[in-house]
Amino acid sequence: MSLQFIQEPLDKTAPRVVPAQSVTLNVNGQDRTIQIAPWTSLLDALREYLDLTGTKKGCDHGQCGACTVLVDGKRINSCLALATVYQGKKIQTIEGLGTEDNLSPLQQAFVDHDAFQCGYCTPGQICSAQGLINEGRCKTEDEVREHMSGNLCRCGAYTNILSAVMEVLHDGEAVVDNGVLITVPVASTKASSVE
Amino acid sequence: MSQTIATPPTVRLDSDVIGKPINRTDGPAKVSGAAKYAAEFGVTGPLWYGYIVNSPVAKGKITKIHADEVLAIPGVQQVFSHENVPSFAWFDRSYKDDVAPGGSPFRPLHEPEIMFSLQPVALVVADTFELARYAASVLRIEYEVEKHNTDLESVIDEAYDAPKGKTGFMPPPKPKGDMDKAYQEAPHKIAGEYIHHAQHQNPMEMFATTVDWLGDGKKMKIYDKTQGAPNVQQYLMKIFSLSSDEARVISKFTGGGFGSGLRPQYQVFLAVMAALELEHSVRVVMTRTQMFSFGHRPHTLQKLRIASDDLGHIQALEHKALAETSQFENATETVVNWTGILYNSPNTNFDYQLSKIDVFTPLDMRAPGAATGNFASESAIDELSYKAGKDPLDFRLLNYTYSDPTENKPFTSKRLDDCYHEGAARFGWDQRNPEPRSMRDEKGMLVGWGVAAGCWDASMQKAAAKAVLSADGHLTVSSATNDQGAGTYVIMTQMAAQTLGLPMQQVTFSLGDTNMPAAPVQGGSWTANSVGAAVKDACQEVGKKLLKLAQKMDDSPLAGVDFEDAQFVDGHIRANEDITRSVAIADILAASGEDKIEADGKAGPNPINQLKYSMHSHNAVFVEVKVDEDLGTIHVTRVVNAVAAGRIMNPKTARSQVLGGTVWGLSMAMMEETYLNNELGRYMNHNYAEYHIPVNADIHKIDVIFVEEEDDIASPIGVKGVGEIGMLGVTAAIANAVYHATGKRVRELPLTSDKLL
Amino acid sequence: MNSFTLTQATAADEAVRDLTSHDGAAYLGGGTNLVDLMKYNLERPTHLTSLGLLPLTDITSLPDGGLRLGALATNADTAWHPEVEKRYPLLSQTILAGATPQLRNAATNGGNLNQRTRCYYFYDLATPCNKREPGTGCSALTGPNRVCGVLGTSESCIATQPSDMCVALAALEAVVRVQGPDGERTIKFDDYHRLPGDHPEKDNTLKPGELVTAIDLPEEGYADHFTYLKLRDRSSYAFALVSVAVGLKMNGNTIEKARFALGGVAHKPWRDQEAEKMLEGQTASPDLFRQVAAKVFAEAKGYGEGSLHNSFKIELGKRAIVRALKQSTEMSQVVNPNVFLNSNP
């Protein structure tokens, strides 16, 4: 006897789609008007409607932090924000922090400390770090570690992220006990022989 | 003609860049959001969005798809499923990619049969992402359900020897001596069973493909998330009968791969199929849940028996592994061999088998096989060291091998001994109290110090590159390789700059486009070695042409100088014997009248050396853990990871690879496990909230030591690669440190708190 | 995610009217849970009443000495409010132990109360789940259930309430203020969330259309002796396996008043008033704490052995109670063994 798995309709009502409407978002200092329905997340509005693809989609569920943007200076997950209710707020994305030719101090610190590898979590890490600095609550390494823990990095660049954030947080004065690099130069090493 | 003036020799030259900690050339693009990943490229016309629907059942058959209900929604363009996807290529070989294991590759939407839970069963294409997502949610599908089995332990009896068929897979070494007898007679012995469960690669970027339909026949630009654009292109060309011109695959930035992007994933098939059928640009992005619907590190059961004599010399060594695979492919890893490479024993036995269950085929995941075998063997070696009354580090040094016992070949280089010594010195190993449970910190937490070693291949693949020096003096080098975060962009720029003696800012390295010379998938730690050698070759060919042109100049100071006797430094070609005999490259270009000088380069393994030598990277890892015994919490407070991997091209990015590898080893030790519900045949923590990987707060101090090796046999450029080696040793060193702290030997990963209660 | 209309209400009564005038409507606060659930198709509201413009963000002192937390104040603003930090450090620290800075910046106090379980099966439409779809069964009873509960469970559901903040609010004996179609009322925190019983689909005792407007804290904040101990699978950004919020009033080594609650073990923040009474008037001692912990878990039921199953939570929970009580008597700061917040190891 075989079992059946039959998907019941998810909705009682027939499929219907709420039409798009004009929504104006203030992004990086500019008012941008797009046509979206309420179901468009702030993340999708940025990426798919405004071509601001610096903000990343890593999970779309608030579980990774790649989509972090600043709203009125505070960091949030743009994937869990419905764009339409963010009208009238000042939204800042990675593109608004600095450009390739004119990096912000945090962006430059991330480059200098090699605080990323694949780069996909990086805009979220940097926006989150900017939010952390704006908050003004964290000073120590442990506090920064904890308050940068809303941003996953699968490449495992965490120690370098800490160094980069601490540098900017303390205007280059921070001493971070975070591990060192030692290189032992080549000794004369020939192919060993079989014993 | 201008007079060339010899550049005086300087201690530090702009072009002397190999081995220097240089920032990533792609860094500014990445930190500013300008770097474009697969789902972020614009297309020429309007873009439609595909959303994938996956099976809720693990085994059975689709009996009905209510596509009509969904197609009635305005804006929905098509619902693709086995019912309407045309037959493409017939034979299995058309679906085989470069790194496919043996068996029959999965064909998306090919037939109604369900072979694993979360199998893709339909693609809904609509005008917007939101509409496609909605339409997919109301697509009703009926299934006939069959009994599945996803429990590896229930099919141990059905295990079979892992067949050959996958590139790079090494069958277990042949047995030596009399294992059973030697084990029985040895005074010190241990036996243990080691387990880890399925783990998913979970790169941050979800698999995505944007197909730009160019409207000229079947021409497409296919922006794909992959670890190898050429591999994807070959796959698509074979399945859809496309020319290389029609299926141009582009992958400029890859948001992590860790093995998941070695094989083409099903979203690229679906996106290209939809674009071809609809003759329209299409984007398909997986969800995080769907990231759990394909390959993973396989659930593996291992058994080890090791015995030593009274002095601590290993006399018997047996390592057996049983791993899961799917019903349709034989996923193989090299699991047990490494143990035999690290330690010599007169009596050995190795075994590696597979059993089939109803899951998707496992897929290489960072340090595939080695990470699996290494956890078990380095835990077992540690355990035996206590039995033999030896310090775990001394025990390893005592059983150090200067040649590869599995193949009876010399190593091309091996400075693992220096890794042990340098690592131990940095860590302060001599302060260790050997007694388990003997060390505590000022707060009373148990402290444990553990050590483990690791080993990985130093391998090389065929690769090609092209170098173009334009009249303005800018060098552009290209290869269809990949940078999933490894640092390929910067180290290849360094290689090119160094070879032709140009400053970094005068060199551009581009990658990730099948219009470029072919390169292998980025995996196995072979990119730096293989592509680096090809880049060097291409640049040297340009250099030879430059030298010839220089020698054509009037009264050339380089007249009669052979290429081997010339040096390329600071924008000049100079004679080695007399560096005042020098010509500026800019002047050569100006004098030549050429608008560019270009050359192809290639590299590949040296088969004779491969027969004669064993080529490996090694590392030694030292770990401190602090354990709150009451609550079972473990903190890894300190790691020293000493790596011997040949020449280090860029200590900054190479260190990052080892830092990342260390985090991966910690993650495997303490967190990673995809929870399989055998009743449902389904992974249950298929999201980033419940599939745990470390966060910033989990990671403390990590020291990286590079013990450099000179090795021109393993690699023409002396490079062994660092992508995998940093992960090895870490997991076992943590487990060994936990033993030292608590006296508890945990043999099943991950080391969650409940296992210490 | 389904399609829906959205209204931005500007006052509580307007919000209630808007919601009740639409079939299948839901309140949208910070969205950190609801939007997540909608993307997984677990919630399919056809209308959202957005609360973002409601003037319910203030945190104000009450005449009786307590403190009122606006339902629309964010978790971050609440945790870092000077009055909360000073008078209710347990609440402040507990909020900071949950989620991430990004989520706390968007999540609201009202929404925190109403967040739904993280049970794997509730979150996966392909599996039977009585909470999501009554009558289909509970997959967690036998399947991997590390995230599930051991106290107050029923054969129809063993899901847990995932909030950290609510654990502290339970220990602090907060009062929830709600406004609905029939006007305003208050609900004692212990009565706000419910046990699954035969109706696991109901997380709380809100009536249709009711909106949380504020959370009132009583005057006693236990600012001198408190602990929030959270045990989880990584150092941050993970839900509790077991957590304990403790507030004590001490006189020397004598416990005058004790309140504590547990998270991660039940369908609601778990309080045991008999266990609290065992502490009161007694001299703090490890033996006493162990007796109290044993009492709390006397009726506990685990669902399977091994790491993927939750029986370990019974022993872990007992040890957590002992540790949290010990810490509370000895010090007045949160020490979380999973986060070395105040120490360099």
XYZ file of N, CA and C in Angstrom, chain B residues 48-187:
420
model
N 13.213 38.020 -15.639
C 12.219 37.225 -14.909
C 12.929 36.447 -13.818
N 12.142 36.032 -12.827
C 12.706 35.356 -11.655
C 12.156 33.947 -11.531
N 13.042 33.030 -11.291
C 12.614 31.648 -11.048
C 12.709 31.335 -9.564
N 11.734 30.609 -9.057
C 11.759 30.185 -7.653
C 11.578 28.674 -7.625
N 12.444 28.010 -6.894
C 12.490 26.547 -6.921
C 11.562 25.961 -5.864
N 10.867 24.895 -6.245
C 10.013 24.152 -5.314
C 10.690 22.809 -5.044
N 10.712 22.400 -3.774
C 11.421 21.181 -3.399
C 10.485 20.151 -2.785
N 10.910 18.917 -2.845
C 10.060 17.822 -2.372
C 9.973 17.760 -0.860
N 8.751 17.573 -0.333
C 8.598 17.387 1.113
C 8.869 15.941 1.531
N 8.958 15.040 0.579
C 9.147 13.625 0.934
C 10.518 13.159 0.449
N 10.996 12.067 1.051
C 12.353 11.599 0.760
C 12.389 10.573 -0.364
N 11.275 9.882 -0.571
C 11.275 8.861 -1.615
C 9.848 8.677 -2.115
N 9.694 8.485 -3.373
C 8.367 8.293 -3.928
C 8.292 8.814 -5.344
N 7.114 9.336 -5.677
C 6.878 9.693 -7.062
C 5.852 10.814 -7.093
N 6.066 11.768 -7.945
C 5.068 12.827 -8.116
C 3.925 12.252 -8.941
N 2.706 12.404 -8.425
C 1.563 11.887 -9.182
C 0.773 13.008 -9.856
N 0.842 14.200 -9.313
C 0.105 15.296 -9.945
C 0.706 16.639 -9.558
N 0.768 17.515 -10.535
C 1.212 18.884 -10.274
C 0.107 19.823 -10.741
N -0.423 20.601 -9.809
C -1.536 21.503 -10.150
C -0.990 22.815 -10.705
N -0.316 22.723 -11.825
C 0.334 23.911 -12.382
C -0.685 24.932 -12.874
N -1.838 24.441 -13.319
C -2.842 25.343 -13.896
C -3.263 26.439 -12.922
N -3.393 26.055 -11.631
C -3.802 27.040 -10.625
C -2.795 28.191 -10.541
N -1.542 27.854 -10.725
C -0.484 28.853 -10.584
C -0.331 29.672 -11.860
N -0.455 28.978 -12.989
C -0.321 29.677 -14.276
C -1.429 30.709 -14.473
N -2.519 30.549 -13.727
C -3.630 31.504 -13.856
C -3.330 32.838 -13.184
N -2.302 32.870 -12.357
C -1.970 34.122 -11.672
C -1.269 35.056 -12.658
N -1.806 36.268 -12.862
C -1.163 37.181 -13.820
C 0.278 37.464 -13.433
N 1.141 37.378 -14.413
C 2.553 37.641 -14.142
C 3.375 36.371 -13.982
N 2.701 35.243 -13.836
C 3.432 33.971 -13.789
C 3.677 33.514 -15.223
N 4.912 33.266 -15.551
C 5.268 32.963 -16.933
C 5.236 31.476 -17.234
N 5.722 30.689 -16.320
C 5.756 29.262 -16.597
C 6.006 28.489 -15.312
N 5.519 27.276 -15.288
C 5.845 26.332 -14.220
C 6.556 25.163 -14.883
N 7.799 25.008 -14.590
C 8.562 23.904 -15.170
C 8.581 22.737 -14.186
N 8.378 21.548 -14.731
C 8.510 20.332 -13.929
C 8.828 19.202 -14.896
N 8.918 17.976 -14.376
C 9.204 16.843 -15.276
C 8.124 16.695 -16.345
N 6.950 17.280 -16.086
C 5.858 17.129 -17.039
C 6.095 17.904 -18.331
N 6.840 19.002 -18.231
C 6.991 19.814 -19.446
C 8.430 20.170 -19.783
N 9.383 19.690 -18.985
C 10.770 19.954 -19.354
C 11.169 18.967 -20.441
N 11.618 19.471 -21.575
C 11.963 18.561 -22.662
C 13.166 17.700 -22.293
N 13.301 16.574 -22.961
C 14.488 15.750 -22.756
C 15.664 16.454 -23.376
N 16.691 16.559 -22.624
C 17.923 17.117 -23.169
C 18.835 15.931 -23.460
N 20.054 16.041 -23.072
C 21.007 14.974 -23.352
C 20.523 13.659 -22.747
N 20.861 12.578 -23.380
C 20.373 11.272 -22.978
C 21.312 10.572 -22.009
N 22.592 10.580 -22.335
C 23.523 9.742 -21.584
C 23.985 10.412 -20.291
N 24.291 9.562 -19.314
C 24.805 10.055 -18.032
C 26.041 10.929 -18.200
N 26.866 10.542 -19.168
C 28.146 11.254 -19.268
C 27.944 12.732 -19.583
N 26.821 13.059 -20.212
C 26.559 14.467 -20.513
C 26.316 15.275 -19.240
N 25.882 14.589 -18.201
C 25.586 15.279 -16.950
C 26.766 15.229 -15.980
N 27.833 14.587 -16.424
C 29.010 14.457 -15.543
C 29.869 15.701 -15.667
N 30.149 16.308 -14.547
C 31.067 17.436 -14.561
C 32.464 16.934 -14.235
N 33.422 17.863 -14.264
C 34.835 17.500 -14.060
C 35.105 16.737 -12.773
N 34.339 17.028 -11.755
C 34.633 16.434 -10.457
C 33.523 15.506 -9.983
N 32.709 15.029 -10.920
C 31.619 14.119 -10.557
C 32.197 12.790 -10.089
N 31.579 12.197 -9.069
C 32.001 10.852 -8.681
C 31.386 9.830 -9.632
N 31.676 8.557 -9.420
C 31.085 7.519 -10.245
C 29.590 7.416 -10.008
N 28.874 6.893 -10.998
C 27.435 6.726 -10.853
C 26.678 7.576 -11.849
N 25.382 7.740 -11.610
C 24.529 8.519 -12.514
C 24.201 9.864 -11.889
N 24.695 10.939 -12.472
C 24.423 12.253 -11.869
C 22.927 12.552 -11.803
N 22.545 13.326 -10.824
C 21.160 13.762 -10.663
C 20.771 14.680 -11.819
N 19.598 14.427 -12.395
C 19.100 15.282 -13.478
C 17.866 16.023 -12.965
N 17.982 17.341 -12.784
C 16.846 18.082 -12.215
C 15.609 18.025 -13.127
N 14.462 17.893 -12.529
C 13.161 17.891 -13.230
C 13.125 16.895 -14.390
N 13.825 15.797 -14.230
C 13.928 14.851 -15.338
C 12.817 13.823 -15.299
N 12.446 13.429 -14.097
C 11.462 12.361 -13.975
C 10.680 12.543 -12.686
N 9.551 11.857 -12.574
C 8.694 12.085 -11.390
C 9.255 11.455 -10.114
N 10.226 10.591 -10.231
C 10.736 9.892 -9.044
C 11.434 10.851 -8.077
N 11.169 10.631 -6.803
C 11.832 11.402 -5.750
C 12.884 10.506 -5.109
N 14.101 11.019 -5.060
C 15.208 10.218 -4.521
C 15.754 10.754 -3.207
N 15.373 11.984 -2.852
C 15.842 12.545 -1.573
C 14.929 13.700 -1.190
N 14.834 13.920 0.104
C 14.011 15.015 0.600
C 14.629 16.340 0.152
N 13.777 17.291 -0.159
C 14.190 18.601 -0.685
C 14.681 18.531 -2.136
N 14.419 17.408 -2.803
C 14.756 17.332 -4.230
C 13.987 18.424 -4.974
N 14.648 19.168 -5.877
C 13.915 20.166 -6.647
C 12.917 19.466 -7.571
N 11.677 19.945 -7.527
C 10.639 19.294 -8.331
C 9.980 20.248 -9.313
N 10.142 21.530 -9.120
C 9.523 22.481 -10.049
C 10.238 23.822 -9.966
N 10.119 24.563 -11.048
C 10.626 25.937 -11.073
C 9.486 26.824 -11.556
N 9.140 27.805 -10.735
C 8.094 28.750 -11.125
C 8.775 30.033 -11.589
N 8.438 30.485 -12.791
C 9.047 31.698 -13.333
C 7.986 32.792 -13.423
N 8.336 33.948 -12.896
C 7.362 35.054 -12.893
C 8.080 36.374 -13.101
N 7.274 37.427 -13.243
C 7.810 38.750 -13.563
C 8.692 39.331 -12.452
N 8.338 39.020 -11.207
C 9.127 39.560 -10.094
C 9.508 38.409 -9.170
N 10.525 38.691 -8.337
C 10.949 37.696 -7.348
C 9.819 37.365 -6.391
N 9.119 38.407 -5.922
C 8.074 38.193 -4.926
C 6.930 37.354 -5.497
N 6.611 37.621 -6.768
C 5.517 36.880 -7.390
C 5.909 35.417 -7.593
N 7.140 35.191 -8.035
C 7.597 33.815 -8.230
C 7.577 33.068 -6.897
N 8.008 33.749 -5.831
C 8.026 33.123 -4.505
C 6.608 32.779 -4.056
N 5.700 33.720 -4.279
C 4.301 33.483 -3.907
C 3.711 32.334 -4.723
N 3.924 32.388 -6.033
C 3.360 31.361 -6.906
C 3.902 29.987 -6.513
N 5.194 29.933 -6.173
C 5.766 28.655 -5.761
C 5.102 28.150 -4.484
N 4.702 29.078 -3.619
C 4.106 28.661 -2.342
C 2.708 28.073 -2.529
N 2.038 28.437 -3.605
C 0.676 27.900 -3.797
C 0.634 26.772 -4.835
N 1.806 26.376 -5.306
C 1.837 25.250 -6.246
C 1.609 23.948 -5.476
N 0.523 23.268 -5.793
C 0.199 22.027 -5.077
C 0.711 20.833 -5.869
N 1.386 19.954 -5.168
C 1.940 18.768 -5.810
C 1.525 17.547 -4.996
N 1.134 16.493 -5.701
C 0.753 15.263 -4.997
C 1.832 14.201 -5.223
N 2.079 13.462 -4.183
C 3.143 12.455 -4.232
C 2.596 11.099 -3.791
N 3.151 10.051 -4.378
C 2.984 8.714 -3.855
C 4.244 8.462 -3.034
N 4.067 8.125 -1.799
C 5.227 8.049 -0.905
C 5.701 6.616 -0.745
N 6.986 6.411 -0.896
C 7.572 5.091 -0.634
C 8.416 5.156 0.620
N 8.699 3.970 1.146
C 9.504 3.910 2.368
C 10.952 4.277 2.040
N 11.453 5.195 2.808
C 12.831 5.627 2.587
C 13.718 5.069 3.696
N 14.998 5.177 3.495
C 15.941 4.867 4.572
C 17.109 5.836 4.515
N 17.232 6.642 5.546
C 18.334 7.595 5.598
C 19.283 7.283 6.744
N 19.094 6.115 7.370
C 19.877 5.776 8.558
C 21.096 4.946 8.170
N 22.260 5.593 8.170
C 23.490 4.909 7.756
C 23.763 3.687 8.622
N 23.508 3.823 9.913
C 23.835 2.713 10.815
C 23.010 1.463 10.521
N 21.879 1.645 9.863
C 21.036 0.488 9.548
C 21.499 -0.239 8.291
N 22.415 0.364 7.553
C 22.852 -0.290 6.302
C 24.367 -0.565 6.322
N 24.900 -0.686 7.538
C 26.330 -1.018 7.658
C 26.615 -2.347 6.959
N 25.669 -3.273 7.070
C 25.865 -4.596 6.457
C 25.897 -4.532 4.940
N 25.376 -3.472 4.388
C 25.341 -3.359 2.923
C 26.536 -2.595 2.366
N 27.533 -2.365 3.228
C 28.690 -1.566 2.797
C 29.468 -2.270 1.696
N 29.998 -1.487 0.813
C 30.831 -2.036 -0.272
C 32.081 -1.176 -0.389
N 33.131 -1.757 -0.945
C 34.379 -1.008 -1.095
C 34.154 0.182 -2.008
N 34.652 1.328 -1.576
C 34.450 2.547 -2.358
C 35.106 2.399 -3.725
N 34.325 2.531 -4.791
C 34.901 2.345 -6.123
C 35.683 3.566 -6.584
N 36.574 3.334 -7.517
C 37.276 4.460 -8.126
C 36.310 5.179 -9.064
N 36.710 6.294 -9.588
C 35.850 6.981 -10.545
C 35.881 8.483 -10.379
N 36.333 8.930 -9.219
C 36.360 10.371 -9.011
C 37.796 10.877 -9.048
N 37.984 11.990 -9.740
C 39.305 12.602 -9.829
C 39.883 12.816 -8.445
N 41.106 12.380 -8.248
C 41.787 12.673 -6.996
C 41.561 11.654 -5.900
N 40.594 10.764 -6.095
C 40.321 9.790 -5.033
C 41.417 8.731 -4.979
N 41.991 8.561 -3.810
C 43.014 7.543 -3.599
C 42.413 6.397 -2.799
N 42.407 5.211 -3.344
C 41.911 4.073 -2.563
C 42.799 3.853 -1.330
N 42.314 3.148 -0.339
C 43.112 2.947 0.878
C 44.433 2.255 0.563
N 45.495 2.572 1.309
C 46.774 1.896 1.093
C 46.651 0.397 1.355
N 47.529 -0.350 0.740
C 47.512 -1.804 0.925
C 47.972 -2.150 2.346
N 47.480 -3.256 2.889
C 47.883 -3.649 4.244
C 49.350 -4.084 4.280
N 49.932 -3.957 5.473
C 51.316 -4.400 5.674
C 51.365 -5.306 6.899
N 52.239 -6.274 6.870
C 52.501 -7.104 8.039
C 51.282 -7.883 8.499
N 51.207 -8.097 9.798
C 50.090 -8.841 10.380
C 49.461 -7.962 11.461
N 48.474 -7.219 11.074
C 47.855 -6.232 11.958
C 47.316 -6.873 13.240
N 46.533 -7.938 13.078
C 45.868 -8.528 14.246
C 46.870 -9.047 15.271
N 47.869 -9.707 14.758
C 48.869 -10.304 15.640
C 49.649 -9.197 16.360
N 50.076 -8.224 15.594
C 50.875 -7.147 16.179
C 50.071 -6.387 17.226
N 48.803 -6.175 16.933
C 47.943 -5.453 17.865
C 47.775 -6.250 19.153
N 47.542 -7.535 18.968
C 47.318 -8.408 20.121
C 48.545 -8.446 21.028
N 49.711 -8.468 20.424
C 50.925 -8.669 21.206
C 51.500 -7.373 21.792
N 51.046 -6.243 21.274
C 51.640 -4.970 21.713
C 51.229 -4.646 23.151
N 52.121 -4.034 23.917
C 51.806 -3.730 25.317
C 50.834 -2.554 25.492
